[in-house]
PDB file of C-alpha atoms and ligand atoms in Angstrom:
ATOM      1  CA  MET A   1     -34.564 195.290 221.869  1.00 48.00           C
ATOM      2  CA  THR A   2     -37.271 197.712 220.819  1.00 56.00           C
ATOM      3  CA  ASP A   3     -40.055 197.025 218.323  1.00 61.00           C
ATOM      4  CA  SER A   4     -38.381 199.208 215.749  1.00 67.00           C
ATOM      5  CA  THR A   5     -35.009 197.438 215.975  1.00 66.00           C
ATOM      6  CA  GLN A   6     -36.876 194.144 215.701  1.00 69.00           C
ATOM      7  CA  SER A   7     -38.577 195.230 212.507  1.00 82.00           C
ATOM      8  CA  ASP A   8     -35.273 196.700 211.284  1.00 84.00           C
ATOM      9  CA  ASN A   9     -33.714 193.284 211.879  1.00 83.00           C
ATOM     10  CA  SER A  10     -36.328 191.527 209.779  1.00 87.00           C
ATOM     11  CA  ILE A  11     -35.821 194.013 206.945  1.00 90.00           C
ATOM     12  CA  LEU A  12     -32.063 193.435 207.203  1.00 90.00           C
ATOM     13  CA  ASP A  13     -32.607 189.685 207.034  1.00 90.00           C
ATOM     14  CA  ALA A  14     -34.690 190.095 203.895  1.00 92.00           C
ATOM     15  CA  ILE A  15     -32.001 192.271 202.295  1.00 92.00           C
ATOM     16  CA  ARG A  16     -29.330 189.706 203.154  1.00 91.00           C
ATOM     17  CA  GLN A  17     -31.449 187.122 201.345  1.00 92.00           C
ATOM     18  CA  GLY A  18     -31.253 189.327 198.274  1.00 91.00           C
ATOM     19  CA  ASP A  19     -34.781 190.713 198.509  1.00 93.00           C
ATOM     20  CA  ALA A  20     -34.660 193.702 196.155  1.00 92.00           C
ATOM     21  CA  LYS A  21     -38.137 194.821 197.207  1.00 93.00           C
ATOM     22  CA  ALA A  22     -37.062 195.146 200.834  1.00 93.00           C
ATOM     23  CA  TRP A  23     -34.016 197.098 199.744  1.00 94.00           C
ATOM     24  CA  ALA A  24     -36.115 199.427 197.583  1.00 94.00           C
ATOM     25  CA  GLN A  25     -38.366 199.966 200.587  1.00 93.00           C
ATOM     26  CA  VAL A  26     -35.395 201.053 202.721  1.00 94.00           C
ATOM     27  CA  ILE A  27     -34.185 203.443 200.019  1.00 95.00           C
ATOM     28  CA  ASP A  28     -37.687 204.863 199.669  1.00 93.00           C
ATOM     29  CA  GLU A  29     -38.137 205.362 203.350  1.00 93.00           C
ATOM     30  CA  TYR A  30     -34.806 206.997 204.148  1.00 95.00           C
ATOM     31  CA  GLN A  31     -33.520 208.750 201.040  1.00 94.00           C
ATOM     32  CA  GLY A  32     -35.602 211.896 201.649  1.00 93.00           C
ATOM     33  CA  ARG A  33     -34.398 212.598 205.159  1.00 94.00           C
ATOM     34  CA  LEU A  34     -30.799 211.684 204.315  1.00 95.00           C
ATOM     35  CA  LEU A  35     -30.882 214.031 201.336  1.00 93.00           C
ATOM     36  CA  ARG A  36     -32.276 216.899 203.451  1.00 91.00           C
ATOM     37  CA  PHE A  37     -29.506 216.310 205.978  1.00 91.00           C
ATOM     38  CA  ALA A  38     -26.812 216.259 203.294  1.00 91.00           C
ATOM     39  CA  GLN A  39     -28.261 219.374 201.656  1.00 88.00           C
ATOM     40  CA  SER A  40     -28.058 221.214 204.947  1.00 84.00           C
ATOM     41  CA  ARG A  41     -24.348 220.405 205.071  1.00 81.00           C
ATOM     42  CA  VAL A  42     -23.113 220.756 201.498  1.00 82.00           C
ATOM     43  CA  SER A  43     -23.917 223.526 199.079  1.00 74.00           C
ATOM     44  CA  GLN A  44     -24.273 221.677 195.779  1.00 76.00           C
ATOM     45  CA  HIS A  45     -27.394 219.621 195.253  1.00 72.00           C
ATOM     46  CA  ALA A  46     -25.457 217.157 193.107  1.00 74.00           C
ATOM     47  CA  ASP A  47     -22.892 216.622 195.860  1.00 86.00           C
ATOM     48  CA  ALA A  48     -25.645 215.891 198.339  1.00 90.00           C
ATOM     49  CA  GLU A  49     -27.155 213.309 195.999  1.00 91.00           C
ATOM     50  CA  ASP A  50     -23.766 211.663 195.434  1.00 91.00           C
ATOM     51  CA  ILE A  51     -23.222 211.461 199.166  1.00 92.00           C
ATOM     52  CA  VAL A  52     -26.620 209.869 199.730  1.00 95.00           C
ATOM     53  CA  GLN A  53     -25.990 207.383 196.944  1.00 94.00           C
ATOM     54  CA  GLU A  54     -22.593 206.507 198.423  1.00 93.00           C
ATOM     55  CA  THR A  55     -24.192 206.109 201.861  1.00 95.00           C
ATOM     56  CA  PHE A  56     -26.573 203.447 200.577  1.00 95.00           C
ATOM     57  CA  ALA A  57     -23.721 201.780 198.691  1.00 94.00           C
ATOM     58  CA  SER A  58     -21.535 201.623 201.848  1.00 92.00           C
ATOM     59  CA  PHE A  59     -24.466 200.246 203.749  1.00 92.00           C
ATOM     60  CA  ILE A  60     -25.268 197.487 201.274  1.00 92.00           C
ATOM     61  CA  ARG A  61     -21.609 196.474 200.945  1.00 90.00           C
ATOM     62  CA  ALA A  62     -21.431 195.908 204.699  1.00 87.00           C
ATOM     63  CA  VAL A  63     -24.913 194.524 205.212  1.00 87.00           C
ATOM     64  CA  ASP A  64     -23.776 190.977 205.920  1.00 85.00           C
ATOM     65  CA  LYS A  65     -21.664 192.085 208.857  1.00 81.00           C
ATOM     66  CA  LEU A  66     -24.054 194.535 210.464  1.00 78.00           C
ATOM     67  CA  GLN A  67     -25.682 193.824 213.768  1.00 72.00           C
ATOM     68  CA  VAL A  68     -28.552 196.091 214.627  1.00 64.00           C
ATOM     69  CA  GLU A  69     -27.996 197.594 218.041  1.00 70.00           C
ATOM     70  CA  VAL A  70     -29.570 200.883 217.058  1.00 72.00           C
ATOM     71  CA  SER A  71     -32.164 201.754 214.469  1.00 82.00           C
ATOM     72  CA  LEU A  72     -31.588 201.493 210.755  1.00 88.00           C
ATOM     73  CA  GLU A  73     -32.084 205.243 210.527  1.00 89.00           C
ATOM     74  CA  THR A  74     -29.297 205.817 213.013  1.00 86.00           C
ATOM     75  CA  TYR A  75     -26.937 203.549 211.059  1.00 85.00           C
ATOM     76  CA  LEU A  76     -27.691 205.348 207.848  1.00 91.00           C
ATOM     77  CA  PHE A  77     -27.248 208.801 209.371  1.00 90.00           C
ATOM     78  CA  GLY A  78     -23.968 207.601 210.912  1.00 87.00           C
ATOM     79  CA  ILE A  79     -22.632 206.486 207.544  1.00 90.00           C
ATOM     80  CA  LEU A  80     -23.890 209.666 205.906  1.00 91.00           C
ATOM     81  CA  ARG A  81     -22.050 211.861 208.388  1.00 87.00           C
ATOM     82  CA  LYS A  82     -18.884 209.892 207.798  1.00 86.00           C
ATOM     83  CA  GLU A  83     -19.261 210.292 204.040  1.00 87.00           C
ATOM     84  CA  ILE A  84     -19.680 214.048 204.448  1.00 85.00           C
ATOM     85  CA  ALA A  85     -16.703 214.289 206.795  1.00 81.00           C
ATOM     86  CA  ASN A  86     -14.528 212.174 204.486  1.00 79.00           C
ATOM     87  CA  ARG A  87     -15.376 214.282 201.512  1.00 79.00           C
ATOM     88  CA  PHE A  88     -14.996 217.691 203.023  1.00 72.00           C
ATOM     89  CA  ARG A  89     -12.699 217.136 205.971  1.00 65.00           C
ATOM     90  CA  THR A  90     -14.418 219.866 207.902  1.00 55.00           C
ATOM     91  CA  ARG A  91     -15.079 220.005 211.581  1.00 48.00           C
ATOM     92  CA  TRP A  92     -18.741 220.896 211.313  1.00 48.00           C
ATOM     93  CA  ALA A  93     -19.552 217.401 210.173  1.00 50.00           C
ATOM     94  CA  LYS A  94     -19.066 216.353 213.796  1.00 56.00           C
ATOM     95  CA  GLY A  95     -21.866 218.386 215.311  1.00 68.00           C
ATOM     96  CA  VAL A  96     -25.247 216.757 215.543  1.00 76.00           C
ATOM     97  CA  CYS A  97     -27.000 219.827 216.925  1.00 76.00           C
ATOM     98  CA  LEU A  98     -26.959 223.464 215.924  1.00 78.00           C
ATOM     99  CA  ILE A  99     -25.859 224.213 219.464  1.00 74.00           C
ATOM    100  CA  GLN A 100     -22.820 222.001 219.023  1.00 73.00           C
ATOM    101  CA  ASP A 101     -21.962 223.738 215.767  1.00 68.00           C
ATOM    102  CA  ILE A 102     -21.941 227.062 217.586  1.00 65.00           C
ATOM    103  CA  TYR A 103     -19.858 225.761 220.452  1.00 64.00           C
ATOM    104  CA  HIS A 104     -17.432 223.953 218.211  1.00 52.00           C
ATOM    105  CA  SER A 105     -16.906 226.829 215.841  1.00 48.00           C
ATOM    106  CA  ASP A 106     -14.757 229.158 217.902  1.00 42.00           C
ATOM    107  CA  SER A 107     -12.327 226.939 219.762  1.00 40.00           C
ATOM    108  CA  GLU A 108     -11.084 223.409 220.113  1.00 38.00           C
ATOM    109  CA  GLY A 109     -14.057 221.614 221.574  1.00 37.00           C
ATOM    110  CA  MET A 110     -16.546 222.761 224.149  1.00 36.00           C
ATOM    111  CA  PRO A 111     -15.858 225.560 226.586  1.00 33.00           C
ATOM    112  CA  ALA A 112     -16.427 223.071 229.365  1.00 33.00           C
ATOM    113  CA  GLU A 113     -14.277 221.626 232.104  1.00 31.00           C
ATOM    114  CA  GLY A 114     -11.748 219.885 229.881  1.00 26.00           C
ATOM    115  CA  LEU A 115     -14.211 217.460 228.363  1.00 26.00           C
ATOM    116  CA  ASP A 116     -13.163 215.206 225.506  1.00 30.00           C
ATOM    117  CA  LEU A 117     -14.016 216.061 221.958  1.00 29.00           C
ATOM    118  CA  LEU A 118     -16.560 214.011 220.136  1.00 31.00           C
ATOM    119  CA  PRO A 119     -15.109 211.098 218.187  1.00 35.00           C
ATOM    120  CA  ASP A 120     -13.700 212.137 214.836  1.00 37.00           C
ATOM    121  CA  THR A 121     -16.229 210.882 212.385  1.00 38.00           C
ATOM    122  CA  GLY A 122     -19.170 209.536 214.291  1.00 42.00           C
ATOM    123  CA  PRO A 123     -20.406 206.003 214.008  1.00 43.00           C
ATOM    124  CA  SER A 124     -19.417 204.142 210.882  1.00 41.00           C
ATOM    125  CA  VAL A 125     -19.933 200.662 209.613  1.00 42.00           C
ATOM    126  CA  SER A 126     -16.550 199.460 210.801  1.00 41.00           C
ATOM    127  CA  TRP A 127     -17.154 201.104 214.150  1.00 39.00           C
ATOM    128  CA  TYR A 128     -20.167 198.897 214.669  1.00 43.00           C
ATOM    129  CA  VAL A 129     -18.484 195.768 213.415  1.00 41.00           C
ATOM    130  CA  CYS A 130     -15.113 195.938 215.136  1.00 42.00           C
ATOM    131  CA  ARG A 131     -15.488 196.384 218.832  1.00 51.00           C
ATOM    132  CA  ASP A 132     -14.172 194.215 221.531  1.00 61.00           C
ATOM    133  CA  GLU A 133     -16.624 192.332 223.615  1.00 67.00           C
ATOM    134  CA  GLN A 134     -16.121 194.086 226.920  1.00 69.00           C
ATOM    135  CA  GLN A 135     -16.545 197.468 225.345  1.00 73.00           C
ATOM    136  CA  GLN A 136     -19.719 196.262 223.715  1.00 75.00           C
ATOM    137  CA  VAL A 137     -21.136 195.135 227.031  1.00 78.00           C
ATOM    138  CA  GLN A 138     -20.231 198.453 228.634  1.00 79.00           C
ATOM    139  CA  ARG A 139     -21.807 200.470 225.869  1.00 82.00           C
ATOM    140  CA  ARG A 140     -24.917 198.369 225.916  1.00 85.00           C
ATOM    141  CA  VAL A 141     -25.316 198.675 229.661  1.00 87.00           C
ATOM    142  CA  LEU A 142     -24.700 202.398 229.590  1.00 88.00           C
ATOM    143  CA  GLY A 143     -27.091 202.793 226.667  1.00 91.00           C
ATOM    144  CA  GLN A 144     -29.794 200.932 228.559  1.00 92.00           C
ATOM    145  CA  ALA A 145     -29.263 203.052 231.661  1.00 93.00           C
ATOM    146  CA  LEU A 146     -29.559 206.266 229.657  1.00 94.00           C
ATOM    147  CA  GLU A 147     -32.583 204.972 227.804  1.00 94.00           C
ATOM    148  CA  HIS A 148     -34.152 204.104 231.113  1.00 95.00           C
ATOM    149  CA  LEU A 149     -33.532 207.647 232.346  1.00 96.00           C
ATOM    150  CA  VAL A 150     -35.086 209.222 229.250  1.00 96.00           C
ATOM    151  CA  THR A 151     -38.083 206.865 229.348  1.00 96.00           C
ATOM    152  CA  THR A 152     -38.723 207.751 232.989  1.00 96.00           C
ATOM    153  CA  PHE A 153     -38.742 211.444 232.129  1.00 96.00           C
ATOM    154  CA  LYS A 154     -41.001 210.940 229.137  1.00 95.00           C
ATOM    155  CA  GLU A 155     -43.490 208.688 230.878  1.00 94.00           C
ATOM    156  CA  ALA A 156     -43.838 211.084 233.778  1.00 95.00           C
ATOM    157  CA  SER A 157     -43.959 214.040 231.347  1.00 93.00           C
ATOM    158  CA  ARG A 158     -40.967 215.511 233.161  1.00 96.00           C
ATOM    159  CA  LEU A 159     -40.069 217.480 230.101  1.00 96.00           C
ATOM    160  CA  ARG A 160     -38.056 220.124 231.884  1.00 96.00           C
ATOM    161  CA  ASP A 161     -35.784 217.390 233.258  1.00 96.00           C
ATOM    162  CA  LEU A 162     -35.599 215.904 229.788  1.00 97.00           C
ATOM    163  CA  LYS A 163     -34.563 219.263 228.334  1.00 97.00           C
ATOM    164  CA  ILE A 164     -31.877 219.667 230.993  1.00 97.00           C
ATOM    165  CA  ALA A 165     -30.530 216.151 230.362  1.00 96.00           C
ATOM    166  CA  GLU A 166     -30.598 216.706 226.630  1.00 95.00           C
ATOM    167  CA  LEU A 167     -28.637 219.945 226.810  1.00 95.00           C
ATOM    168  CA  LEU A 168     -26.139 218.405 229.230  1.00 94.00           C
ATOM    169  CA  PHE A 169     -25.568 215.035 227.611  1.00 92.00           C
ATOM    170  CA  TYR A 170     -26.664 215.287 223.978  1.00 93.00           C
ATOM    171  CA  CYS A 171     -25.370 218.803 223.342  1.00 91.00           C
ATOM    172  CA  ARG A 172     -22.777 218.619 226.100  1.00 89.00           C
ATOM    173  CA  LEU A 173     -23.237 222.167 227.285  1.00 91.00           C
ATOM    174  CA  PRO A 174     -21.757 223.431 230.553  1.00 91.00           C
ATOM    175  CA  ASN A 175     -24.189 223.882 233.461  1.00 93.00           C
ATOM    176  CA  GLN A 176     -24.243 227.652 233.215  1.00 93.00           C
ATOM    177  CA  GLU A 177     -25.224 227.591 229.540  1.00 92.00           C
ATOM    178  CA  VAL A 178     -27.989 225.100 230.236  1.00 94.00           C
ATOM    179  CA  ALA A 179     -29.273 227.341 233.013  1.00 96.00           C
ATOM    180  CA  LYS A 180     -29.197 230.377 230.740  1.00 93.00           C
ATOM    181  CA  LEU A 181     -31.001 228.642 227.872  1.00 92.00           C
ATOM    182  CA  LEU A 182     -33.765 227.315 230.098  1.00 95.00           C
ATOM    183  CA  GLY A 183     -34.005 230.351 232.351  1.00 95.00           C
ATOM    184  CA  LEU A 184     -33.135 228.312 235.421  1.00 96.00           C
ATOM    185  CA  ASP A 185     -30.897 228.740 238.420  1.00 96.00           C
ATOM    186  CA  GLU A 186     -27.503 227.162 237.799  1.00 96.00           C
ATOM    187  CA  ARG A 187     -27.672 225.316 241.096  1.00 96.00           C
ATOM    188  CA  LEU A 188     -30.843 223.591 239.959  1.00 96.00           C
ATOM    189  CA  VAL A 189     -29.074 222.391 236.829  1.00 96.00           C
ATOM    190  CA  ARG A 190     -26.138 221.137 238.873  1.00 95.00           C
ATOM    191  CA  VAL A 191     -28.439 219.167 241.159  1.00 95.00           C
ATOM    192  CA  ALA A 192     -30.362 217.754 238.177  1.00 95.00           C
ATOM    193  CA  LYS A 193     -27.112 216.668 236.550  1.00 94.00           C
ATOM    194  CA  HIS A 194     -25.914 215.044 239.739  1.00 93.00           C
ATOM    195  CA  ARG A 195     -29.204 213.126 240.052  1.00 94.00           C
ATOM    196  CA  CYS A 196     -29.075 211.935 236.459  1.00 93.00           C
ATOM    197  CA  LEU A 197     -25.500 210.716 236.764  1.00 90.00           C
ATOM    198  CA  LYS A 198     -26.202 209.008 240.075  1.00 90.00           C
ATOM    199  CA  ARG A 199     -29.189 207.224 238.607  1.00 92.00           C
ATOM    200  CA  VAL A 200     -27.245 206.120 235.531  1.00 90.00           C
ATOM    201  CA  ARG A 201     -24.311 204.940 237.632  1.00 86.00           C
ATOM    202  CA  GLN A 202     -26.610 202.892 239.874  1.00 88.00           C
ATOM    203  CA  ASP A 203     -28.297 201.328 236.874  1.00 88.00           C
ATOM    204  CA  VAL A 204     -24.947 200.473 235.319  1.00 85.00           C
ATOM    205  CA  LEU A 205     -23.565 198.895 238.473  1.00 82.00           C
ATOM    206  CA  GLU A 206     -26.687 196.793 238.893  1.00 85.00           C
ATOM    207  CA  SER A 207     -26.505 195.504 235.336  1.00 83.00           C
ATOM    208  CA  LEU A 208     -22.804 194.771 235.025  1.00 74.00           C
ATOM    209  CA  PRO A 209     -21.455 191.304 235.790  1.00 64.00           C
ATOM    210  CA  SER A 210     -20.359 191.317 239.433  1.00 56.00           C
ATOM    211  CA  GLY A 211     -16.881 192.559 240.113  1.00 49.00           C
ATOM    212  CA  ASP A 212     -16.589 194.412 236.841  1.00 54.00           C
ATOM    213  CA  LEU A 213     -15.833 197.839 238.141  1.00 48.00           C
ATOM    214  CA  SER A 214     -13.362 198.751 235.465  1.00 52.00           C
ATOM    215  CA  PHE A 215     -16.096 200.648 233.717  1.00 55.00           C
ATOM    216  CA  ALA A 216     -14.656 203.888 232.412  1.00 57.00           C
ATOM    217  CA  CYS A 217     -17.374 206.373 231.641  1.00 65.00           C
ATOM    218  CA  SER A 218     -16.451 209.803 230.402  1.00 72.00           C
ATOM    219  CA  GLU A 219     -19.034 212.424 229.589  1.00 74.00           C
ATOM    220  CA  GLY A 220     -17.807 212.104 226.016  1.00 79.00           C
ATOM    221  CA  LEU A 221     -18.986 208.508 225.993  1.00 83.00           C
ATOM    222  CA  LEU A 222     -22.392 209.523 227.349  1.00 87.00           C
ATOM    223  CA  THR A 223     -22.745 212.007 224.510  1.00 88.00           C
ATOM    224  CA  GLU A 224     -21.583 209.486 221.944  1.00 86.00           C
ATOM    225  CA  ILE A 225     -24.149 206.937 223.095  1.00 89.00           C
ATOM    226  CA  TRP A 226     -26.911 209.525 223.409  1.00 91.00           C
ATOM    227  CA  GLU A 227     -26.223 210.632 219.873  1.00 87.00           C
ATOM    228  CA  MET A 228     -25.837 207.115 218.510  1.00 85.00           C
ATOM    229  CA  GLN A 229     -29.103 205.911 220.012  1.00 88.00           C
ATOM    230  CA  ARG A 230     -30.868 209.227 219.364  1.00 90.00           C
ATOM    231  CA  LEU A 231     -32.238 208.845 222.878  1.00 93.00           C
ATOM    232  CA  SER A 232     -34.273 212.005 223.105  1.00 95.00           C
ATOM    233  CA  CYS A 233     -35.200 212.339 219.429  1.00 95.00           C
ATOM    234  CA  PRO A 234     -38.957 212.316 218.829  1.00 95.00           C
ATOM    235  CA  LYS A 235     -40.264 209.495 216.642  1.00 93.00           C
ATOM    236  CA  ARG A 236     -41.060 210.262 213.021  1.00 92.00           C
ATOM    237  CA  SER A 237     -44.778 209.941 213.838  1.00 93.00           C
ATOM    238  CA  THR A 238     -44.379 212.529 216.615  1.00 95.00           C
ATOM    239  CA  LEU A 239     -42.678 214.901 214.172  1.00 95.00           C
ATOM    240  CA  GLY A 240     -45.652 214.326 211.868  1.00 93.00           C
ATOM    241  CA  ALA A 241     -48.077 215.213 214.658  1.00 93.00           C
ATOM    242  CA  PHE A 242     -45.992 218.295 215.425  1.00 94.00           C
ATOM    243  CA  LEU A 243     -46.281 219.334 211.798  1.00 92.00           C
ATOM    244  CA  LEU A 244     -50.060 218.910 211.926  1.00 90.00           C
ATOM    245  CA  GLU A 245     -50.152 220.684 215.296  1.00 90.00           C
ATOM    246  CA  THR A 246     -52.020 217.833 216.919  1.00 92.00           C
ATOM    247  CA  LEU A 247     -49.612 217.292 219.811  1.00 92.00           C
ATOM    248  CA  PRO A 248     -50.601 218.196 223.386  1.00 93.00           C
ATOM    249  CA  PRO A 249     -49.141 221.647 224.247  1.00 93.00           C
ATOM    250  CA  GLN A 250     -46.285 220.458 226.458  1.00 94.00           C
ATOM    251  CA  TRP A 251     -45.140 217.920 223.863  1.00 95.00           C
ATOM    252  CA  PHE A 252     -45.496 220.487 221.134  1.00 95.00           C
ATOM    253  CA  ASP A 253     -43.231 222.731 223.182  1.00 95.00           C
ATOM    254  CA  TYR A 254     -40.717 219.916 223.689  1.00 96.00           C
ATOM    255  CA  VAL A 255     -40.507 218.993 219.987  1.00 96.00           C
ATOM    256  CA  ASP A 256     -40.176 222.681 219.130  1.00 95.00           C
ATOM    257  CA  PHE A 257     -37.307 222.898 221.628  1.00 95.00           C
ATOM    258  CA  HIS A 258     -35.629 219.839 220.128  1.00 96.00           C
ATOM    259  CA  LEU A 259     -35.883 221.225 216.611  1.00 94.00           C
ATOM    260  CA  THR A 260     -35.143 224.878 217.216  1.00 91.00           C
ATOM    261  CA  VAL A 261     -33.140 225.277 220.443  1.00 91.00           C
ATOM    262  CA  VAL A 262     -31.184 222.028 220.374  1.00 93.00           C
ATOM    263  CA  GLY A 263     -31.371 222.135 216.594  1.00 92.00           C
ATOM    264  CA  CYS A 264     -30.986 218.362 216.196  1.00 93.00           C
ATOM    265  CA  HIS A 265     -29.813 217.983 212.613  1.00 89.00           C
ATOM    266  CA  PHE A 266     -31.254 214.488 212.252  1.00 92.00           C
ATOM    267  CA  CYS A 267     -34.730 215.550 213.303  1.00 94.00           C
ATOM    268  CA  ARG A 268     -34.567 218.788 211.326  1.00 93.00           C
ATOM    269  CA  ALA A 269     -33.775 216.749 208.211  1.00 92.00           C
ATOM    270  CA  SER A 270     -36.629 214.362 208.943  1.00 94.00           C
ATOM    271  CA  PHE A 271     -38.992 217.237 209.616  1.00 94.00           C
ATOM    272  CA  LYS A 272     -38.052 219.004 206.399  1.00 92.00           C
ATOM    273  CA  ASP A 273     -38.610 215.765 204.526  1.00 91.00           C
ATOM    274  CA  LEU A 274     -42.079 215.451 206.108  1.00 91.00           C
ATOM    275  CA  GLN A 275     -42.885 219.052 205.286  1.00 90.00           C
ATOM    276  CA  GLU A 276     -41.933 218.549 201.677  1.00 84.00           C
ATOM    277  CA  GLN A 277     -43.921 215.324 201.467  1.00 82.00           C
ATOM    278  CA  GLN A 278     -46.934 217.225 202.763  1.00 79.00           C
ATOM    279  CA  GLY A 279     -46.439 220.089 200.362  1.00 73.00           C
ATOM    280  CA  THR A 280     -46.347 219.981 196.599  1.00 57.00           C
ATOM    281  CA  ASP A 281     -45.440 216.829 194.752  1.00 51.00           C
ATOM    282  CA  GLY A 282     -43.331 218.915 192.398  1.00 52.00           C
ATOM    283  CA  ASP A 283     -40.071 217.260 193.376  1.00 59.00           C
ATOM    284  CA  LEU A 284     -41.445 213.764 193.142  1.00 63.00           C
ATOM    285  CA  SER A 285     -39.832 213.029 189.818  1.00 70.00           C
ATOM    286  CA  LEU A 286     -36.454 214.192 191.176  1.00 73.00           C
ATOM    287  CA  GLU A 287     -36.908 211.935 194.183  1.00 78.00           C
ATOM    288  CA  GLU A 288     -37.871 209.086 191.915  1.00 79.00           C
ATOM    289  CA  ALA A 289     -34.810 209.711 189.757  1.00 79.00           C
ATOM    290  CA  LEU A 290     -32.557 209.587 192.809  1.00 85.00           C
ATOM    291  CA  ARG A 291     -34.253 206.423 194.015  1.00 85.00           C
ATOM    292  CA  LEU A 292     -33.629 204.732 190.690  1.00 84.00           C
ATOM    293  CA  ARG A 293     -30.041 205.918 190.648  1.00 85.00           C
ATOM    294  CA  ILE A 294     -29.394 204.529 194.120  1.00 89.00           C
ATOM    295  CA  MET A 295     -31.155 201.291 193.297  1.00 86.00           C
ATOM    296  CA  ASN A 296     -29.172 200.806 190.079  1.00 83.00           C
ATOM    297  CA  SER A 297     -25.860 201.474 191.767  1.00 84.00           C
ATOM    298  CA  THR A 298     -26.501 199.185 194.737  1.00 88.00           C
ATOM    299  CA  VAL A 299     -28.651 196.324 193.528  1.00 82.00           C
ATOM    300  CA  GLY A 300     -25.573 194.432 192.301  1.00 82.00           C
ATOM    301  CA  PHE A 301     -24.434 194.059 195.907  1.00 81.00           C
ATOM    302  CA  LEU A 302     -27.534 192.135 196.912  1.00 82.00           C
ATOM    303  CA  SER A 303     -27.024 188.416 197.196  1.00 74.00           C
ATOM    304  CA  PRO A 304     -28.783 186.408 194.529  1.00 64.00           C
ATOM    305  CA  PRO A 305     -32.136 185.203 195.854  1.00 55.00           C
TER     306      PRO A 305
HETATM  307 ZN1   ZN B   1     -33.344 214.615 217.196  1.00 67.02          ZN
END
């Protein structure tokens, strides 16, 4: 469990106790980035606000049953995407990166070697709550192995490897497209992919209870977990440093890649929110109005203190 999921868990505990202040804090912290995300997906401002309000309402209604395996932000974005998909029934709600939107727009799924499509609606509250135990263990083990891989790349500043892994597993691009985007030889990408998968497989086998070899791991599942855990997404503080241009050059380049080449919608929404916070305070009263609206429509779901 990471520090951030630990602190998310204590906030969740407070909310379950009916702590309205803790709940207001969550709304405050996340409403901006959720709204930017919704606005990038729906044309009407009012629709986007409704969707964000409904996201917080769905969250608070299910709060007693939630177990934090990923960050609070990831939960909220998961619910938000489901709300958007439910409302508009469009395929684009599935994509989490601009690249995916492009690849999903012209045909059924990716132009890859018969890979599965992403799950219909992305993570939802019920998705987190209702899963059988074995599947949970498998996902956790696979998530840890992938996290381990990403951490190794980050700690050693192997950012080219990180970019390759991100394009392969987060965006699920075919090798040749990855090679083209990064200006690399396709063979190099193939070897890098092979190494990543081998490493992940080894990690998984070492962590699973002995004899449990029934582990079915499709590339679709890798993508789902990568997306759910936002494995390669920079932290909010890193996005802030990117905005202020205080990151070391290679990290600046990586964050730029994540925002503009990968086009991660979550991080773009967060970044836009940060930009607007930094800029004029002109919209503050609108933000405050939305906060109050969300609070009023959800506070009744909090348990009495
Ligand atoms: Zn991201």
